[in-house]
Amino acid sequence: MNQAQLIELDKQLLWHPYTSMSHPAPHFLVKGAEGCEIELADGRKLIDGMSSWWSVIHGYNHPSINDAMTQQIHSFSHVMFGGLTHEPAIALAQKLVSMTPESLQRVFFSDSGSVSVEVALKMAIQYWHTQGLPSKQHFATPRSGYHGDTFAAMSVCDPVNGMHSMFNQALTPQYFVSPPPTGLTEPVQEAYLQEIRILFEAEHHQLAGFIIEPVVQNAGGMRFYNPSYLDELRALCDEFDILLIFDEIATGFGRTGKLFATNHCHIEPDIMCLGKALTGGYITLAATLANDKVALGISQDGGVFMHGPTFMGNALACSAANASLDLVASYDIENKVGALQSWLEEALKPCESLDAVASIRCLGAIGVVELHQPVNLHEIQPMFVEQGVWIRPFGKLIYLMPPYVITKPQIEQLGHAIYQVIETYHSDS
Ligand SMILES: *Cc1c(COP(=O)(O)O)cnc(C)c1O
């Protein structure tokens, strides 16, 4: 089949994320990917600014992850996790427990980020059930959050701007508070904490947990906030017997400049969700980590945790994750991502002079250009491809989260492309 035929079939047959079947968005046919470049079928090479949505942190086609997975395939790719276990899963659990906050010692593997959130919410509900508080079945969460596309995960996404508002009637009602005020170093606002306290005082009998993306609210607006809010939240959760759940699916494994966003604050959550970069972006896998209080609480009096996906602990996925985490361990992650932050700041700075740009912010390997007006993705996506880069804006946000192996000249090209595209886009429209 030639390229045009493939693209035509794609339009007829395939749903892509958040797209219409009757007015399909342009999709570009990929033939290969290597390091920080995605190669299109027509031979064009695009510098990758997205890490395929936070996941491909070591770049594409990495020899050591390739080797690990190839070896595992020749041994076995999957066996059921009920009644059976294997070294790839055990080794991975050991790595995760040693790299995450100390109190998180118990690991539940699942298929994707959204499912790991479902698992976290179920753990919290089941924990309170075994503690004799079965009315604690709901969750509190800040607006502007994003926790995935499955039903319980959707119920804790931003109720208005989240991508799921049409499902509101079908979702479990949850308790929303304002998003944490933005600004990494802005002083903590007492009024914000007071809002949460008032909610907790009124509703703690219903509340099993508080779920939040630590330090950066990602898909809900790329909002950066002062990590001290997390310390204060921990104290409030303890006071009102509410479990604290951190969703580190986007921020985990170095993205914010520390190994986990949690490391920017002084406390530890009860439950943590990991996904996306866990396998270096090779294959889907997620993990929900819990502390002993939750894990042993659920298990007391013969209790069992009620979840068990078919592909739990998939050995092939675990082998990719083991190789990816070995690479993470081989970097000095704070230095490596710290350098990326300063390159991003430098590369995006010229955009400040553009009228269409409202603000620019960087943290770790995340660079955000916020515009005054949302862009039309169908129009702007091909403009980036013309510039030789792969960048996928969202609403008013043009953002970069490149693989950690990207070079300074490549980041300069990404910054240059953003400048050019914003300038052209706004002079056209
Ligand atoms: C992407 C994401 C999810 C959902 O993960 P999937 O693997 O897409 O199901 C959940 N939470 C956060 C913070 C995410 O960024």
Short mmCIF file of C-alpha atoms and ligand atoms in Angstrom, two decimals:
data_model
loop_
_atom_site.label_atom_id
_atom_site.label_comp_id
_atom_site.label_asym_id
_atom_site.label_seq_id
_atom_site.Cartn_x
_atom_site.Cartn_y
_atom_site.Cartn_z
CA MET A 1 0.00 0.00 0.00
CA ASN A 2 1.27 3.46 -0.78
CA GLN A 3 1.27 6.35 1.69
CA ALA A 4 -1.85 7.99 0.31
CA GLN A 5 -3.80 4.72 0.56
CA LEU A 6 -2.68 4.16 4.13
CA ILE A 7 -3.71 7.67 5.15
CA GLU A 8 -7.08 7.20 3.43
CA LEU A 9 -7.69 3.91 5.28
CA ASP A 10 -6.64 5.53 8.53
CA LYS A 11 -9.31 8.19 8.01
CA GLN A 12 -11.97 5.57 7.31
CA LEU A 13 -11.13 3.05 10.00
CA LEU A 14 -9.37 4.58 12.92
CA TRP A 15 -10.29 6.71 15.82
CA HIS A 16 -7.42 8.82 17.14
CA PRO A 17 -7.39 10.53 20.56
CA TYR A 18 -10.13 13.14 20.89
CA THR A 19 -11.00 13.22 17.18
CA SER A 20 -14.02 13.12 14.92
CA MET A 21 -14.70 10.29 12.46
CA SER A 22 -16.55 12.58 10.07
CA HIS A 23 -14.07 15.48 10.13
CA PRO A 24 -10.80 13.67 10.76
CA ALA A 25 -7.81 15.76 11.76
CA PRO A 26 -4.64 15.46 9.69
CA HIS A 27 -2.49 12.53 10.75
CA PHE A 28 1.08 12.01 9.67
CA LEU A 29 2.33 8.58 8.71
CA VAL A 30 5.39 7.48 10.68
CA LYS A 31 8.00 5.10 9.31
CA GLY A 32 10.55 5.16 12.11
CA ALA A 33 11.79 6.94 15.18
CA GLU A 34 15.29 7.14 16.57
CA GLY A 35 16.71 9.17 19.45
CA CYS A 36 14.85 12.50 19.46
CA GLU A 37 13.59 12.26 15.90
CA ILE A 38 10.39 10.90 14.39
CA GLU A 39 10.72 9.99 10.72
CA LEU A 40 7.67 10.39 8.51
CA ALA A 41 6.92 8.02 5.63
CA ASP A 42 7.77 10.80 3.16
CA GLY A 43 11.27 10.98 4.63
CA ARG A 44 10.87 14.17 6.66
CA LYS A 45 12.44 14.02 10.12
CA LEU A 46 10.80 15.85 13.03
CA ILE A 47 12.50 16.80 16.27
CA ASP A 48 10.31 15.43 19.04
CA GLY A 49 9.13 17.98 21.60
CA MET A 50 6.50 15.73 23.19
CA SER A 51 8.16 12.47 24.27
CA SER A 52 4.95 10.90 22.92
CA TRP A 53 3.00 12.42 25.84
CA TRP A 54 5.60 12.39 28.63
CA SER A 55 6.65 8.81 28.08
CA VAL A 56 9.66 8.40 25.74
CA ILE A 57 12.20 9.90 28.15
CA HIS A 58 15.26 8.10 26.74
CA GLY A 59 14.40 8.72 23.09
CA TYR A 60 13.11 6.25 20.51
CA ASN A 61 14.68 2.94 19.57
CA HIS A 62 17.02 2.82 22.56
CA PRO A 63 19.50 -0.06 22.36
CA SER A 64 19.34 -1.16 25.98
CA ILE A 65 15.52 -1.19 26.19
CA ASN A 66 15.42 -2.96 22.80
CA ASP A 67 17.83 -5.61 24.11
CA ALA A 68 15.96 -6.13 27.37
CA MET A 69 12.63 -6.63 25.60
CA THR A 70 14.10 -8.89 22.92
CA GLN A 71 15.63 -11.11 25.60
CA GLN A 72 12.36 -11.24 27.48
CA ILE A 73 10.38 -12.17 24.35
CA HIS A 74 12.67 -15.13 23.79
CA SER A 75 12.01 -16.26 27.35
CA PHE A 76 8.27 -15.48 27.74
CA SER A 77 6.19 -12.34 27.23
CA HIS A 78 3.34 -12.94 29.59
CA VAL A 79 1.98 -15.35 32.13
CA MET A 80 -1.06 -14.77 34.31
CA PHE A 81 -0.21 -13.07 37.59
CA GLY A 82 -2.76 -15.05 39.58
CA GLY A 83 -0.83 -17.85 41.23
CA LEU A 84 2.33 -17.16 39.20
CA THR A 85 5.11 -14.61 39.51
CA HIS A 86 8.41 -13.80 37.82
CA GLU A 87 11.69 -11.98 38.18
CA PRO A 88 10.91 -9.02 35.85
CA ALA A 89 7.96 -7.99 38.06
CA ILE A 90 9.81 -8.64 41.31
CA ALA A 91 12.89 -6.72 40.19
CA LEU A 92 10.72 -3.83 39.02
CA ALA A 93 8.79 -3.65 42.28
CA GLN A 94 12.09 -3.59 44.15
CA LYS A 95 13.36 -0.71 42.01
CA LEU A 96 10.16 1.28 42.39
CA VAL A 97 10.05 0.83 46.14
CA SER A 98 13.65 1.93 46.50
CA MET A 99 13.35 5.04 44.31
CA THR A 100 9.97 6.37 45.51
CA PRO A 101 9.31 7.93 48.95
CA GLU A 102 10.32 5.55 51.70
CA SER A 103 6.89 4.75 53.10
CA LEU A 104 5.59 3.47 49.74
CA GLN A 105 6.48 -0.21 49.97
CA ARG A 106 3.69 -2.12 48.19
CA VAL A 107 3.20 -2.23 44.43
CA PHE A 108 0.13 -3.02 42.31
CA PHE A 109 0.81 -3.28 38.54
CA SER A 110 -1.87 -2.47 35.99
CA ASP A 111 -2.23 -1.68 32.31
CA SER A 112 -2.40 2.09 32.02
CA GLY A 113 -2.36 5.33 33.93
CA SER A 114 -6.14 5.61 34.11
CA VAL A 115 -6.39 2.11 35.52
CA SER A 116 -3.74 2.86 38.12
CA VAL A 117 -5.95 5.77 39.24
CA GLU A 118 -8.98 3.46 39.41
CA VAL A 119 -6.88 1.13 41.54
CA ALA A 120 -5.78 3.97 43.83
CA LEU A 121 -9.38 5.11 44.38
CA LYS A 122 -10.52 1.55 45.06
CA MET A 123 -7.67 1.06 47.53
CA ALA A 124 -8.75 4.16 49.43
CA ILE A 125 -12.42 3.12 49.58
CA GLN A 126 -11.55 -0.42 50.57
CA TYR A 127 -9.14 0.79 53.23
CA TRP A 128 -11.85 2.79 55.01
CA HIS A 129 -14.29 -0.06 54.61
CA THR A 130 -12.00 -2.38 56.54
CA GLN A 131 -11.48 0.35 59.14
CA GLY A 132 -15.22 0.34 59.84
CA LEU A 133 -15.88 3.63 58.01
CA PRO A 134 -17.77 2.44 54.92
CA SER A 135 -19.36 5.86 54.31
CA LYS A 136 -15.98 7.17 53.13
CA GLN A 137 -16.52 6.49 49.41
CA HIS A 138 -15.94 9.88 47.78
CA PHE A 139 -12.94 11.97 46.84
CA ALA A 140 -11.89 15.58 47.02
CA THR A 141 -9.66 17.05 44.35
CA PRO A 142 -8.66 20.44 42.94
CA ARG A 143 -10.28 21.72 39.78
CA SER A 144 -8.02 21.83 36.68
CA GLY A 145 -6.81 18.31 37.44
CA TYR A 146 -6.51 15.47 34.96
CA HIS A 147 -6.41 11.84 36.06
CA GLY A 148 -7.43 9.82 33.01
CA ASP A 149 -10.31 8.78 30.80
CA THR A 150 -11.98 5.85 32.59
CA PHE A 151 -15.07 6.52 34.70
CA ALA A 152 -13.73 6.91 38.21
CA ALA A 153 -10.68 8.75 36.88
CA MET A 154 -12.99 11.06 34.91
CA SER A 155 -15.00 11.79 38.05
CA VAL A 156 -11.95 13.48 39.59
CA CYS A 157 -10.92 15.42 36.45
CA ASP A 158 -11.82 19.09 36.18
CA PRO A 159 -15.64 19.02 35.96
CA VAL A 160 -15.93 21.85 33.44
CA ASN A 161 -12.75 22.19 31.43
CA GLY A 162 -11.93 18.51 31.73
CA MET A 163 -12.45 16.61 28.54
CA HIS A 164 -15.43 14.78 29.97
CA SER A 165 -18.08 17.32 30.92
CA MET A 166 -20.79 15.60 28.83
CA PHE A 167 -20.52 12.54 31.09
CA ASN A 168 -21.17 14.48 34.27
CA GLN A 169 -24.55 12.85 34.92
CA ALA A 170 -23.02 9.40 34.60
CA LEU A 171 -20.15 10.07 37.00
CA THR A 172 -19.90 9.65 40.74
CA PRO A 173 -20.20 13.19 42.14
CA GLN A 174 -16.97 14.21 43.84
CA TYR A 175 -15.93 17.23 45.89
CA PHE A 176 -13.97 19.93 44.07
CA VAL A 177 -11.83 22.68 45.57
CA SER A 178 -10.10 25.54 43.77
CA PRO A 179 -6.86 24.67 42.02
CA PRO A 180 -3.76 25.55 44.03
CA PRO A 181 -2.75 29.16 43.26
CA THR A 182 -0.06 29.18 40.56
CA GLY A 183 3.56 30.17 41.01
CA LEU A 184 6.21 27.78 42.29
CA THR A 185 7.61 30.30 44.73
CA GLU A 186 4.49 32.36 45.42
CA PRO A 187 3.79 32.37 49.17
CA VAL A 188 1.17 29.89 50.41
CA GLN A 189 -2.27 31.49 50.67
CA GLU A 190 -4.02 30.71 53.95
CA ALA A 191 -7.40 31.33 52.32
CA TYR A 192 -6.77 28.42 50.00
CA LEU A 193 -6.04 26.04 52.85
CA GLN A 194 -9.07 27.37 54.67
CA GLU A 195 -11.29 26.42 51.73
CA ILE A 196 -10.05 22.85 51.98
CA ARG A 197 -10.43 22.80 55.75
CA ILE A 198 -14.05 23.92 55.48
CA LEU A 199 -14.76 21.14 52.97
CA PHE A 200 -13.02 18.52 55.10
CA GLU A 201 -14.87 19.65 58.25
CA ALA A 202 -18.22 19.35 56.52
CA GLU A 203 -17.65 16.21 54.45
CA HIS A 204 -14.92 14.08 56.03
CA HIS A 205 -17.42 11.31 56.75
CA GLN A 206 -17.83 10.92 52.98
CA LEU A 207 -14.20 11.45 51.98
CA ALA A 208 -11.92 8.46 51.38
CA GLY A 209 -9.11 10.46 49.82
CA PHE A 210 -7.76 13.63 48.30
CA ILE A 211 -6.20 13.12 44.86
CA ILE A 212 -3.85 15.63 43.28
CA GLU A 213 -1.06 15.91 40.71
CA PRO A 214 1.89 17.10 42.81
CA VAL A 215 3.53 20.44 41.86
CA VAL A 216 2.28 20.48 38.24
CA GLN A 217 -1.31 20.14 37.09
CA ASN A 218 -0.59 18.76 33.66
CA ALA A 219 -3.26 18.20 30.97
CA GLY A 220 -5.65 20.46 32.94
CA GLY A 221 -3.60 23.58 32.18
CA MET A 222 0.13 23.03 32.81
CA ARG A 223 -0.20 24.91 36.11
CA PHE A 224 2.85 24.99 38.42
CA TYR A 225 2.22 25.57 42.14
CA ASN A 226 4.19 25.89 45.35
CA PRO A 227 5.07 22.41 46.72
CA SER A 228 4.43 23.72 50.25
CA TYR A 229 0.71 23.30 49.56
CA LEU A 230 1.36 19.56 49.55
CA ASP A 231 2.90 19.70 53.03
CA GLU A 232 -0.16 21.58 54.28
CA LEU A 233 -2.50 19.14 52.54
CA ARG A 234 -0.82 16.22 54.24
CA ALA A 235 -1.51 17.79 57.63
CA LEU A 236 -5.15 18.48 56.75
CA CYS A 237 -5.65 14.94 55.45
CA ASP A 238 -4.18 13.50 58.64
CA GLU A 239 -6.37 15.70 60.81
CA PHE A 240 -9.56 14.53 59.07
CA ASP A 241 -8.67 10.89 58.32
CA ILE A 242 -8.46 11.31 54.57
CA LEU A 243 -5.90 9.42 52.47
CA LEU A 244 -3.57 11.50 50.30
CA ILE A 245 -3.14 10.21 46.73
CA PHE A 246 -0.48 11.65 44.40
CA ASP A 247 -0.93 11.13 40.69
CA GLU A 248 2.67 11.19 39.40
CA ILE A 249 1.78 9.60 36.06
CA ALA A 250 3.03 12.66 34.14
CA THR A 251 5.53 14.07 36.64
CA GLY A 252 7.29 10.86 37.69
CA PHE A 253 10.83 9.79 36.71
CA GLY A 254 12.49 13.17 36.60
CA ARG A 255 10.20 15.35 34.50
CA THR A 256 9.98 18.20 37.04
CA GLY A 257 13.72 18.24 37.79
CA LYS A 258 13.56 15.83 40.73
CA LEU A 259 13.09 12.09 40.45
CA PHE A 260 9.47 12.55 41.57
CA ALA A 261 7.51 15.76 42.00
CA THR A 262 6.87 14.54 45.55
CA ASN A 263 10.56 15.14 46.24
CA HIS A 264 9.93 18.90 45.96
CA CYS A 265 7.92 18.75 49.20
CA HIS A 266 8.60 17.33 52.66
CA ILE A 267 5.86 14.76 53.04
CA GLU A 268 4.84 11.45 51.51
CA PRO A 269 1.47 10.43 50.11
CA ASP A 270 -0.37 7.27 51.18
CA ILE A 271 -0.82 6.14 47.59
CA MET A 272 1.05 7.09 44.40
CA CYS A 273 0.18 6.42 40.74
CA LEU A 274 2.91 5.94 38.13
CA GLY A 275 2.70 5.30 34.40
CA LYS A 276 3.70 7.05 31.16
CA ALA A 277 7.54 7.13 31.39
CA LEU A 278 7.67 3.93 33.47
CA THR A 279 8.64 1.80 30.44
CA GLY A 280 10.55 4.61 28.72
CA GLY A 281 7.48 4.98 26.51
CA TYR A 282 7.87 1.53 24.94
CA ILE A 283 4.73 -0.25 26.06
CA THR A 284 1.84 0.39 28.37
CA LEU A 285 2.34 -0.31 32.08
CA ALA A 286 1.35 1.49 35.26
CA ALA A 287 1.81 1.02 38.97
CA THR A 288 -0.06 2.06 42.09
CA LEU A 289 2.16 2.18 45.17
CA ALA A 290 0.77 2.14 48.69
CA ASN A 291 2.18 2.48 52.17
CA ASP A 292 1.82 -0.23 54.80
CA LYS A 293 -1.04 1.57 56.51
CA VAL A 294 -3.16 1.20 53.36
CA ALA A 295 -1.86 -2.17 52.17
CA LEU A 296 -2.02 -3.91 55.55
CA GLY A 297 -5.23 -2.11 56.48
CA ILE A 298 -6.98 -3.51 53.40
CA SER A 299 -5.56 -6.95 54.12
CA GLN A 300 -6.53 -7.16 57.79
CA ASP A 301 -9.02 -9.81 58.93
CA GLY A 302 -8.47 -11.83 55.77
CA GLY A 303 -9.33 -8.93 53.43
CA VAL A 304 -8.14 -9.07 49.81
CA PHE A 305 -7.79 -6.17 47.42
CA MET A 306 -10.49 -6.52 44.79
CA HIS A 307 -8.71 -5.89 41.51
CA GLY A 308 -6.80 -8.13 39.07
CA PRO A 309 -6.36 -7.18 35.43
CA THR A 310 -5.65 -9.94 32.89
CA PHE A 311 -2.32 -8.42 31.89
CA MET A 312 -1.24 -7.56 35.42
CA GLY A 313 2.55 -7.62 35.80
CA ASN A 314 3.09 -8.31 32.09
CA ALA A 315 6.66 -9.59 31.90
CA LEU A 316 7.52 -7.91 28.61
CA ALA A 317 6.36 -4.53 29.93
CA CYS A 318 8.24 -5.10 33.18
CA SER A 319 11.43 -5.89 31.26
CA ALA A 320 11.12 -2.57 29.40
CA ALA A 321 10.52 -0.75 32.69
CA ASN A 322 13.52 -2.41 34.34
CA ALA A 323 15.77 -1.29 31.48
CA SER A 324 14.26 2.21 31.54
CA LEU A 325 14.75 2.59 35.29
CA ASP A 326 18.35 1.37 34.99
CA LEU A 327 18.90 4.22 32.54
CA VAL A 328 17.22 6.68 34.91
CA ALA A 329 19.51 5.44 37.69
CA SER A 330 22.55 5.88 35.45
CA TYR A 331 21.85 9.61 34.95
CA ASP A 332 22.41 12.34 37.45
CA ILE A 333 18.77 13.19 36.90
CA GLU A 334 18.71 16.54 38.73
CA ASN A 335 21.68 17.81 36.74
CA LYS A 336 20.50 16.41 33.45
CA VAL A 337 16.97 17.76 33.72
CA GLY A 338 18.26 20.97 35.33
CA ALA A 339 20.31 21.61 32.19
CA LEU A 340 17.23 20.97 30.05
CA GLN A 341 15.32 23.55 32.08
CA SER A 342 17.89 26.26 31.41
CA TRP A 343 18.02 25.35 27.69
CA LEU A 344 14.22 25.51 27.51
CA GLU A 345 14.15 28.88 29.27
CA GLU A 346 16.69 30.25 26.85
CA ALA A 347 15.02 28.78 23.77
CA LEU A 348 11.53 30.03 24.65
CA LYS A 349 12.55 33.49 25.87
CA PRO A 350 12.28 35.19 22.45
CA CYS A 351 8.57 34.22 22.34
CA GLU A 352 7.95 36.70 25.18
CA SER A 353 8.12 39.51 22.65
CA LEU A 354 5.17 38.14 20.63
CA ASP A 355 1.81 39.85 21.23
CA ALA A 356 -0.07 36.54 21.10
CA VAL A 357 1.95 35.20 24.06
CA ALA A 358 0.54 35.66 27.57
CA SER A 359 3.30 33.98 29.56
CA ILE A 360 6.17 31.51 29.52
CA ARG A 361 7.12 29.08 32.26
CA CYS A 362 9.57 26.21 32.63
CA LEU A 363 10.13 23.55 35.25
CA GLY A 364 12.54 20.69 34.74
CA ALA A 365 12.03 19.26 31.27
CA ILE A 366 8.70 21.07 30.81
CA GLY A 367 8.47 24.32 28.86
CA VAL A 368 5.14 26.10 28.41
CA VAL A 369 4.16 28.99 26.17
CA GLU A 370 0.69 30.17 27.13
CA LEU A 371 -1.17 32.20 24.52
CA HIS A 372 -4.02 34.66 24.99
CA GLN A 373 -6.28 32.68 22.63
CA PRO A 374 -6.69 28.97 21.97
CA VAL A 375 -5.25 27.70 18.68
CA ASN A 376 -6.94 25.55 16.04
CA LEU A 377 -5.06 22.27 16.14
CA HIS A 378 -6.01 21.28 12.57
CA GLU A 379 -4.42 24.48 11.30
CA ILE A 380 -1.40 24.74 13.54
CA GLN A 381 -0.25 21.11 13.64
CA PRO A 382 0.87 21.04 9.96
CA MET A 383 2.71 24.34 10.51
CA PHE A 384 4.90 22.70 13.13
CA VAL A 385 5.56 19.77 10.81
CA GLU A 386 6.61 22.27 8.12
CA GLN A 387 9.12 23.61 10.65
CA GLY A 388 10.54 20.11 11.15
CA VAL A 389 9.31 19.60 14.72
CA TRP A 390 6.70 17.51 16.47
CA ILE A 391 4.75 19.71 18.89
CA ARG A 392 1.10 19.22 19.74
CA PRO A 393 -0.55 22.26 21.37
CA PHE A 394 -3.60 22.02 23.57
CA GLY A 395 -6.03 24.96 23.81
CA LYS A 396 -4.00 28.06 24.66
CA LEU A 397 -0.92 26.04 25.53
CA ILE A 398 2.05 25.26 23.33
CA TYR A 399 4.27 23.10 25.46
CA LEU A 400 7.46 21.10 25.26
CA MET A 401 8.35 17.99 27.22
CA PRO A 402 11.20 16.54 25.17
CA PRO A 403 13.08 13.28 25.74
CA TYR A 404 15.88 13.80 28.30
CA VAL A 405 18.49 12.89 25.68
CA ILE A 406 17.65 15.92 23.53
CA THR A 407 20.56 18.22 22.66
CA LYS A 408 20.78 21.97 23.16
CA PRO A 409 20.71 22.68 19.38
CA GLN A 410 17.57 20.53 19.06
CA ILE A 411 15.87 22.50 21.85
CA GLU A 412 16.90 25.70 20.10
CA GLN A 413 15.19 24.42 16.95
CA LEU A 414 12.03 23.62 18.91
CA GLY A 415 12.04 27.14 20.39
CA HIS A 416 12.67 28.70 17.00
CA ALA A 417 9.81 26.69 15.45
CA ILE A 418 7.39 27.82 18.17
CA TYR A 419 8.38 31.45 17.57
CA GLN A 420 7.94 31.14 13.79
CA VAL A 421 4.63 29.31 14.02
CA ILE A 422 3.07 31.73 16.53
CA GLU A 423 4.19 34.67 14.43
CA THR A 424 2.82 33.24 11.17
CA TYR A 425 -0.35 31.82 12.72
CA HIS A 426 -1.32 35.15 14.19
CA SER A 427 -0.43 37.26 11.22
CA ASP A 428 -2.67 34.96 9.09
CA SER A 429 -5.66 34.94 11.38
C1 LIG B 1 -1.89 10.65 31.20
C2 LIG B 1 -2.33 10.79 32.60
C3 LIG B 1 -3.24 9.86 33.16
C4 LIG B 1 -3.86 8.74 32.37
O1 LIG B 1 -2.93 7.82 31.91
P1 LIG B 1 -3.29 6.85 30.66
O2 LIG B 1 -2.10 5.96 30.54
O3 LIG B 1 -3.48 7.76 29.48
O4 LIG B 1 -4.53 6.12 31.02
C5 LIG B 1 -3.58 10.03 34.49
N1 LIG B 1 -3.05 11.04 35.23
C6 LIG B 1 -2.18 11.92 34.72
C7 LIG B 1 -1.62 12.99 35.61
C8 LIG B 1 -1.80 11.85 33.39
O5 LIG B 1 -0.95 12.75 32.89
#
